[in-house]
């Protein structure tokens, strides 16, 4: 499994740092939705699903967390610790976000609008989906 981490160019001086996210330039798809998670309680695991079509970039803009990526054959845990790094999560990839440090803010750029029918929330169904797609 290939893990793709983007390093976004910080711009700054003694006053502050600035990171820019532009669709089709810094983000490899048209951005249709942006959301963020914060105040995640200790021990909570977020995600626990895959998407049929949606792609995402996850950026820990404050704090840190870990992301489990699973393509149905291989699993990798990827730390997110820097506000200028983004993790690309392809469609048909199971994801779980966990081990959130206190105060963490995880921002997500999504390629599609919210559509409940795009979600695969059962792991066994996910495995069937990727197996069928591979045929």
Short mmCIF file of C-alpha atoms in Angstrom, two decimals:
data_model
loop_
_atom_site.label_atom_id
_atom_site.label_comp_id
_atom_site.label_asym_id
_atom_site.label_seq_id
_atom_site.Cartn_x
_atom_site.Cartn_y
_atom_site.Cartn_z
CA UNK A 1 0.00 0.00 0.00
CA UNK A 2 1.33 3.39 -0.94
CA UNK A 3 0.86 6.12 1.66
CA UNK A 4 0.83 9.61 0.18
CA UNK A 5 1.68 12.50 2.48
CA UNK A 6 1.61 16.00 1.07
CA UNK A 7 3.86 18.70 2.50
CA UNK A 8 2.21 22.07 1.98
CA UNK A 9 4.54 25.04 1.67
CA UNK A 10 4.38 27.21 4.80
CA UNK A 11 4.82 30.93 4.21
CA UNK A 12 5.73 33.17 7.07
CA UNK A 13 7.97 35.50 8.92
CA UNK A 14 8.42 36.61 12.52
CA UNK A 15 4.70 37.47 12.73
CA UNK A 16 3.13 34.09 11.86
CA UNK A 17 3.02 31.12 9.53
CA UNK A 18 0.49 30.70 6.74
CA UNK A 19 -0.38 27.52 4.84
CA UNK A 20 -2.47 27.71 1.66
CA UNK A 21 -4.66 24.90 0.27
CA UNK A 22 -5.80 25.35 -3.35
CA UNK A 23 -7.85 22.75 -5.17
CA UNK A 24 -6.22 21.03 -8.15
CA UNK A 25 -2.92 22.59 -7.08
CA UNK A 26 -2.17 21.74 -3.43
CA UNK A 27 -5.14 19.38 -3.12
CA UNK A 28 -5.31 16.81 -5.98
CA UNK A 29 -9.06 17.14 -6.52
CA UNK A 30 -11.85 19.72 -6.57
CA UNK A 31 -12.84 20.50 -2.97
CA UNK A 32 -16.57 20.06 -2.41
CA UNK A 33 -16.59 19.92 1.39
CA UNK A 34 -14.34 20.95 4.28
CA UNK A 35 -14.94 19.99 7.90
CA UNK A 36 -12.95 19.58 11.09
CA UNK A 37 -13.04 17.61 14.32
CA UNK A 38 -12.04 18.96 17.70
CA UNK A 39 -12.50 18.17 21.40
CA UNK A 40 -12.21 14.45 20.63
CA UNK A 41 -12.42 12.57 23.93
CA UNK A 42 -9.53 10.37 25.05
CA UNK A 43 -9.77 6.83 23.68
CA UNK A 44 -12.27 7.69 20.94
CA UNK A 45 -11.76 6.23 17.46
CA UNK A 46 -13.27 8.26 14.61
CA UNK A 47 -13.90 7.16 11.05
CA UNK A 48 -14.35 3.39 11.01
CA UNK A 49 -15.59 3.50 7.44
CA UNK A 50 -14.60 3.66 3.79
CA UNK A 51 -16.02 5.51 0.80
CA UNK A 52 -16.92 4.20 -2.62
CA UNK A 53 -16.04 7.41 -4.48
CA UNK A 54 -14.96 10.18 -2.11
CA UNK A 55 -11.27 11.13 -1.73
CA UNK A 56 -9.89 13.07 1.23
CA UNK A 57 -6.89 14.97 2.50
CA UNK A 58 -6.55 14.94 6.31
CA UNK A 59 -4.56 17.72 7.99
CA UNK A 60 -3.93 17.94 11.72
CA UNK A 61 -3.94 21.72 11.94
CA UNK A 62 -3.37 21.59 15.71
CA UNK A 63 -2.13 18.71 17.86
CA UNK A 64 -1.64 15.19 16.59
CA UNK A 65 -3.40 11.91 15.90
CA UNK A 66 -2.81 8.62 14.14
CA UNK A 67 -4.63 7.28 11.10
CA UNK A 68 -5.07 3.60 10.32
CA UNK A 69 -5.33 2.99 6.57
CA UNK A 70 -6.52 -0.40 5.34
CA UNK A 71 -6.97 -1.35 1.68
CA UNK A 72 -8.37 -4.80 2.46
CA UNK A 73 -4.98 -6.51 2.14
CA UNK A 74 -2.59 -4.31 4.06
CA UNK A 75 -2.82 -1.97 7.06
CA UNK A 76 -0.61 1.00 7.91
CA UNK A 77 -0.66 3.47 10.76
CA UNK A 78 0.33 6.99 9.78
CA UNK A 79 0.99 9.75 12.33
CA UNK A 80 -0.26 13.25 11.61
CA UNK A 81 1.71 15.75 13.67
CA UNK A 82 2.44 18.86 11.59
CA UNK A 83 -0.04 21.50 10.38
CA UNK A 84 1.63 21.66 6.96
CA UNK A 85 1.35 17.92 6.24
CA UNK A 86 -1.69 16.28 4.69
CA UNK A 87 -2.53 12.61 4.32
CA UNK A 88 -4.25 11.54 1.12
CA UNK A 89 -6.98 8.94 1.69
CA UNK A 90 -8.25 7.34 -1.50
CA UNK A 91 -11.73 6.01 -2.03
CA UNK A 92 -12.14 2.33 -1.19
CA UNK A 93 -9.76 2.76 1.76
CA UNK A 94 -10.89 1.93 5.30
CA UNK A 95 -9.81 4.65 7.73
CA UNK A 96 -9.75 5.06 11.49
CA UNK A 97 -8.45 8.14 13.30
CA UNK A 98 -7.32 7.64 16.89
CA UNK A 99 -4.86 8.61 19.62
CA UNK A 100 -5.87 12.27 19.50
CA UNK A 101 -3.68 14.53 21.62
CA UNK A 102 -5.58 17.01 23.81
CA UNK A 103 -6.60 20.07 21.81
CA UNK A 104 -6.20 18.38 18.42
CA UNK A 105 -8.05 19.83 15.44
CA UNK A 106 -8.23 17.51 12.43
CA UNK A 107 -9.37 19.21 9.20
CA UNK A 108 -10.62 17.21 6.24
CA UNK A 109 -10.87 18.25 2.58
CA UNK A 110 -13.34 16.08 0.67
CA UNK A 111 -13.83 15.59 -3.07
CA UNK A 112 -17.60 15.08 -2.81
CA UNK A 113 -20.60 16.51 -0.98
CA UNK A 114 -21.97 14.46 1.90
CA UNK A 115 -23.77 11.38 0.59
CA UNK A 116 -24.66 8.62 3.03
CA UNK A 117 -24.89 6.08 0.18
CA UNK A 118 -21.15 6.57 -0.50
CA UNK A 119 -20.21 5.24 2.95
CA UNK A 120 -19.26 1.65 3.75
CA UNK A 121 -19.63 1.39 7.53
CA UNK A 122 -19.32 -2.37 7.97
CA UNK A 123 -15.82 -3.83 7.68
CA UNK A 124 -16.96 -7.15 6.19
CA UNK A 125 -18.94 -5.25 3.53
CA UNK A 126 -15.83 -3.19 2.85
CA UNK A 127 -13.78 -6.36 2.25
CA UNK A 128 -16.45 -7.64 -0.18
CA UNK A 129 -16.49 -4.26 -1.95
CA UNK A 130 -12.72 -4.16 -2.57
CA UNK A 131 -12.70 -7.81 -3.62
CA UNK A 132 -15.45 -7.18 -6.19
CA UNK A 133 -13.75 -4.02 -7.43
CA UNK A 134 -10.50 -5.96 -8.01
CA UNK A 135 -12.23 -8.40 -10.38
#
